[in-house]
Short mmCIF file of C-alpha atoms and ligand atoms in Angstrom, two decimals:
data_model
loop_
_atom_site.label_atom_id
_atom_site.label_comp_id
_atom_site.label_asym_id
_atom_site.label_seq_id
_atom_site.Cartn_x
_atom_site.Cartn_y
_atom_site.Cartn_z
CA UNK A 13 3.13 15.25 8.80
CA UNK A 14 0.15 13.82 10.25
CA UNK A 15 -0.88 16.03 13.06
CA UNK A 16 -1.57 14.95 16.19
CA UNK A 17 -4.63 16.85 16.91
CA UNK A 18 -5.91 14.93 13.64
CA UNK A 19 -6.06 11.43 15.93
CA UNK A 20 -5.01 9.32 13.24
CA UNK A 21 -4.03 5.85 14.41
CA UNK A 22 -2.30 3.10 12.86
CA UNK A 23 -3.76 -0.38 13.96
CA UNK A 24 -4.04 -3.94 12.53
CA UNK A 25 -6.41 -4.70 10.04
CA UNK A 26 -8.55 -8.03 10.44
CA UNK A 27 -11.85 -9.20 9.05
CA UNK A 28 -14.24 -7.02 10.20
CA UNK A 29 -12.55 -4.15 8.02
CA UNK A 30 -13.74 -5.61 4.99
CA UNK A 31 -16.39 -3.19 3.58
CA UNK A 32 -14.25 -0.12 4.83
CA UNK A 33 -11.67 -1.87 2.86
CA UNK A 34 -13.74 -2.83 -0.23
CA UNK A 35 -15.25 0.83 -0.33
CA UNK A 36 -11.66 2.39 -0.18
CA UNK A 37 -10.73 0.27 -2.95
CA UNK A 38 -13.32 1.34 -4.97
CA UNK A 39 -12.51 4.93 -4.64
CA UNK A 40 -8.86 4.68 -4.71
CA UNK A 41 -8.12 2.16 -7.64
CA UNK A 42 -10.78 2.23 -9.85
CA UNK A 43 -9.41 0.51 -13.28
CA UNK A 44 -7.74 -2.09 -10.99
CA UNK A 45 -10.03 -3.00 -7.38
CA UNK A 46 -9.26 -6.34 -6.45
CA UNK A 47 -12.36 -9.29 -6.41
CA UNK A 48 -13.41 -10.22 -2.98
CA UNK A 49 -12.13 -13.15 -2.71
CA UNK A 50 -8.48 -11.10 -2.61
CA UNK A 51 -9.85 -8.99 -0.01
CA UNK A 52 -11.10 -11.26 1.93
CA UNK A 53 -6.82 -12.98 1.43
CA UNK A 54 -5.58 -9.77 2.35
CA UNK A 55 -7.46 -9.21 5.46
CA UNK A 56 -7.08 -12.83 6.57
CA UNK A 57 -4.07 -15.19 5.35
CA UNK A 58 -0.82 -15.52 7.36
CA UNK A 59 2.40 -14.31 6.20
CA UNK A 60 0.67 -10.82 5.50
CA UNK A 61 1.08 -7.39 7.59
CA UNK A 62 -2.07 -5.36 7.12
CA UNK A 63 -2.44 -2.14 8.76
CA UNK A 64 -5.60 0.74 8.43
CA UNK A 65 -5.18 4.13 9.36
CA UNK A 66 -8.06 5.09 11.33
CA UNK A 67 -9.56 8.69 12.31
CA UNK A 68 -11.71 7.55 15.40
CA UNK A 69 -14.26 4.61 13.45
CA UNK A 70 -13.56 5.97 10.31
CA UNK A 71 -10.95 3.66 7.96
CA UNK A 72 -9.21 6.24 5.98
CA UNK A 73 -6.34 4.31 4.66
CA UNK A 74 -4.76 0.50 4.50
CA UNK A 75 -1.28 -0.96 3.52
CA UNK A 76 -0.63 -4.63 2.93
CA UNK A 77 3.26 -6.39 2.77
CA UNK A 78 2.79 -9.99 1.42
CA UNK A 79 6.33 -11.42 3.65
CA UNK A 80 8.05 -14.28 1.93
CA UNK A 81 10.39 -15.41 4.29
CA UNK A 82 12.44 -17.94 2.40
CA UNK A 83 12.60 -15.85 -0.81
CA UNK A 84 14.01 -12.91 1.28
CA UNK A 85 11.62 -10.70 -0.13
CA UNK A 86 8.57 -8.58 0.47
CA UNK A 87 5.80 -7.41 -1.91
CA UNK A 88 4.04 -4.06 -0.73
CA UNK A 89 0.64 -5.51 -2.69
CA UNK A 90 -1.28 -2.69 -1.97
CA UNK A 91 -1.50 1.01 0.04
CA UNK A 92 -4.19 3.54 -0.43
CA UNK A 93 -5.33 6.56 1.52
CA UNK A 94 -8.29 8.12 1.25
CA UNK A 95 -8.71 11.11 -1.09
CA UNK A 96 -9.97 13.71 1.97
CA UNK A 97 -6.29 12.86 3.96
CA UNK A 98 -4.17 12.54 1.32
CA UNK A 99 -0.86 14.43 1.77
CA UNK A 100 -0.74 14.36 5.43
CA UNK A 101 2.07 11.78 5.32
CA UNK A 102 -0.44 8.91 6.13
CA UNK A 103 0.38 7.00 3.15
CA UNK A 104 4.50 7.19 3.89
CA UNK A 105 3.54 6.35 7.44
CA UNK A 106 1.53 3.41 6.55
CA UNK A 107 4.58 2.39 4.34
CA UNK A 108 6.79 2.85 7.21
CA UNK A 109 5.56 1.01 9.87
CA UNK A 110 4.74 -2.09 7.03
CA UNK A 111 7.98 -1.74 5.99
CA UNK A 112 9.32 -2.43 9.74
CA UNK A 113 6.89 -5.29 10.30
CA UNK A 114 7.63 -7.27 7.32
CA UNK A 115 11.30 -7.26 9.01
CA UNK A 116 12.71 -8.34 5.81
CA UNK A 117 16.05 -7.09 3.68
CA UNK A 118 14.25 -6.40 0.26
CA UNK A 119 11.12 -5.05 -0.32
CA UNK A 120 9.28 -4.70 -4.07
CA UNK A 121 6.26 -3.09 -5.13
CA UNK A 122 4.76 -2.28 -8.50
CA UNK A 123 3.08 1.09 -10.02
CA UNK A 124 1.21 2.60 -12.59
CA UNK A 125 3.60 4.44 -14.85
CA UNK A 126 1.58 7.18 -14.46
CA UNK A 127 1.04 7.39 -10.43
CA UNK A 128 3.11 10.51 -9.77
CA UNK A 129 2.22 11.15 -6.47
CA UNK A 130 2.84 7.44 -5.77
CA UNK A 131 6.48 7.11 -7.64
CA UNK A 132 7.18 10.34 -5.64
CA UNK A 133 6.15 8.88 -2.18
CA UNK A 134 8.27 6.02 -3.04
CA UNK A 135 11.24 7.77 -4.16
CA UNK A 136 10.86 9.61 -1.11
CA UNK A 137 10.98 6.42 0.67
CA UNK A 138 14.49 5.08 -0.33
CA UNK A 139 13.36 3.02 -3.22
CA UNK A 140 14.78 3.01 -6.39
CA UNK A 141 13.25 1.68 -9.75
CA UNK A 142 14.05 -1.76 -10.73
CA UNK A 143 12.16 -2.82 -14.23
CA UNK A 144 9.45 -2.19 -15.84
CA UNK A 145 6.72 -4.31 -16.54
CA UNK A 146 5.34 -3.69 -20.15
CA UNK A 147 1.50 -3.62 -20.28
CA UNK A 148 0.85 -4.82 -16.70
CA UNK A 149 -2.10 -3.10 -15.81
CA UNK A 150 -5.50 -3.23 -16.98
CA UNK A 151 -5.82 -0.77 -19.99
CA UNK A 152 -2.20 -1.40 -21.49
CA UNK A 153 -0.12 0.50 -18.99
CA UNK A 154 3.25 -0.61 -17.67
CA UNK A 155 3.93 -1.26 -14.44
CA UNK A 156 7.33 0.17 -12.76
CA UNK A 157 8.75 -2.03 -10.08
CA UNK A 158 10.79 -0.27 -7.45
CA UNK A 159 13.00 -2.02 -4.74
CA UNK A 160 14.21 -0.71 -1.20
CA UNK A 161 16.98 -2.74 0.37
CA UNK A 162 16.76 -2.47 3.95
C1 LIG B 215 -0.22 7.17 -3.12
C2 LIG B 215 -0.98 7.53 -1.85
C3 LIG B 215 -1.14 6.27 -1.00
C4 LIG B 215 -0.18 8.57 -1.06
O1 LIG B 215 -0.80 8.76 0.19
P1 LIG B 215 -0.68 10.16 1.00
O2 LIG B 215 -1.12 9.92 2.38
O3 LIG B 215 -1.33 11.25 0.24
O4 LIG B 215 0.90 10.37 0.93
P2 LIG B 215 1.78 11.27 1.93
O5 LIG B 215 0.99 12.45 2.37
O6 LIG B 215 2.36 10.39 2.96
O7 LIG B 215 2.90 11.77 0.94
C5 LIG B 215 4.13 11.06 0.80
C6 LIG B 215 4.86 11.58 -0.40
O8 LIG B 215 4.15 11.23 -1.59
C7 LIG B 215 4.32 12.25 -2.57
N1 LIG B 215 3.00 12.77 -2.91
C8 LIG B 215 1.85 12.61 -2.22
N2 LIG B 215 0.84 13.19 -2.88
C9 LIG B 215 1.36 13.73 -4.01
C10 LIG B 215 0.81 14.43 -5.11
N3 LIG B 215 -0.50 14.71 -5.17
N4 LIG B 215 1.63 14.80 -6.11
C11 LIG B 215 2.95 14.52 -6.06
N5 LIG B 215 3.53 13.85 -5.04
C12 LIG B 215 2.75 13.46 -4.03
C13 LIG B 215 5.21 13.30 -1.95
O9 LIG B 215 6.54 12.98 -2.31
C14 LIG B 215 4.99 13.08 -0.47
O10 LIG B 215 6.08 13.45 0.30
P3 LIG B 215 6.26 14.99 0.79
O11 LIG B 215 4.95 15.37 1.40
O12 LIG B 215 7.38 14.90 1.77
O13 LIG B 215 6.58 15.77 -0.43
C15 LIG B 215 -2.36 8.16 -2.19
O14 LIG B 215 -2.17 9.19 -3.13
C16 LIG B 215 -3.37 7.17 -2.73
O15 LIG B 215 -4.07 6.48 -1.99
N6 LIG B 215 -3.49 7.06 -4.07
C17 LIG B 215 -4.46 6.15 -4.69
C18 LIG B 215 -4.04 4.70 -4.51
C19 LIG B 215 -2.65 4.46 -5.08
O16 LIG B 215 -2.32 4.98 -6.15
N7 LIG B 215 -1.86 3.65 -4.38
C20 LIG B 215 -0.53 3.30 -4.83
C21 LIG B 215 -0.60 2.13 -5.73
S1 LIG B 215 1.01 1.57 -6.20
#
């Protein structure tokens, strides 16, 4: 659990989080960082919850849910803490309070086969797996796709 002595915060993400965002990127997903241009998308464009965990300045983790209203659906797109505060419970937090915000019944995200601690947060989460996605992800490795109905 994320303690509150720690100070953590969960706020909105905007613009001006870009390089925090671009440098967590880099150290969190590095066979599949995004270009800037998607960044620059996820921190801007409408329809999209974004939300940073903060530690005072410091940007220490970031959740976007891409909403599509008249599908029904919502695509987590991307969540990543940073390696010093992992297992606090920042990333299911971040997932949590995304989750609520999107205010939508069904909710999808894809995963490296291999992203244990991932798959287990999500499990954890009350979502089950859906498909899988053969050779999604750069390298050759499938993508699982789980689903929470809300
Ligand atoms: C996945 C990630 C966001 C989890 O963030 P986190 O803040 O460490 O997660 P939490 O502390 O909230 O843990 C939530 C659950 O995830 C699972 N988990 C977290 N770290 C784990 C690990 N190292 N091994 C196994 N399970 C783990 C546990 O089930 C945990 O619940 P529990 O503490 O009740 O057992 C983080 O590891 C990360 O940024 N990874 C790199 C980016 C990434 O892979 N993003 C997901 C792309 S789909």
């Amino acid at each position: 659990m994320i303690s509150c002595f720690m100070n953590i915060e969960i706020q909105n993400a905007g613009l001006k989080d870009l390089s925090s965002l671009r440098q967590l990127e880099e150290i969190c997903f590095p066979l599949d960082q995004w270009p800037l241009i998607d960044l620059i998308g996820v921190l801007t464009l409408p329809g999209i919850i974004r939300k940073k965990a903060v530690q005072g300045e410091r940007f220490i983790g970031f959740i976007a849910g891409d909403v599509r209203k008249r599908e029904g659906v919502g695509w987590i797109t991307t969540i990543a803490v940073s390696p010093d505060y992992r297992g606090l419970g920042i990333g299911k937090k971040l997932l949590s309070i995304c989750e609520v915000e999107m205010n939508i019944p069904k909710i999808l995200l894809s995963v490296r086969k291999s992203n244990q601690a991932a798959i287990n947060m999500y499990l954890n989460s009350g979502y089950y797996q859906k498909e899988i996605w053969e050779s999604y992800y750069n390298g050759g490795e499938d993508g699982i796709v789980f689903e929470k109905r809300r």
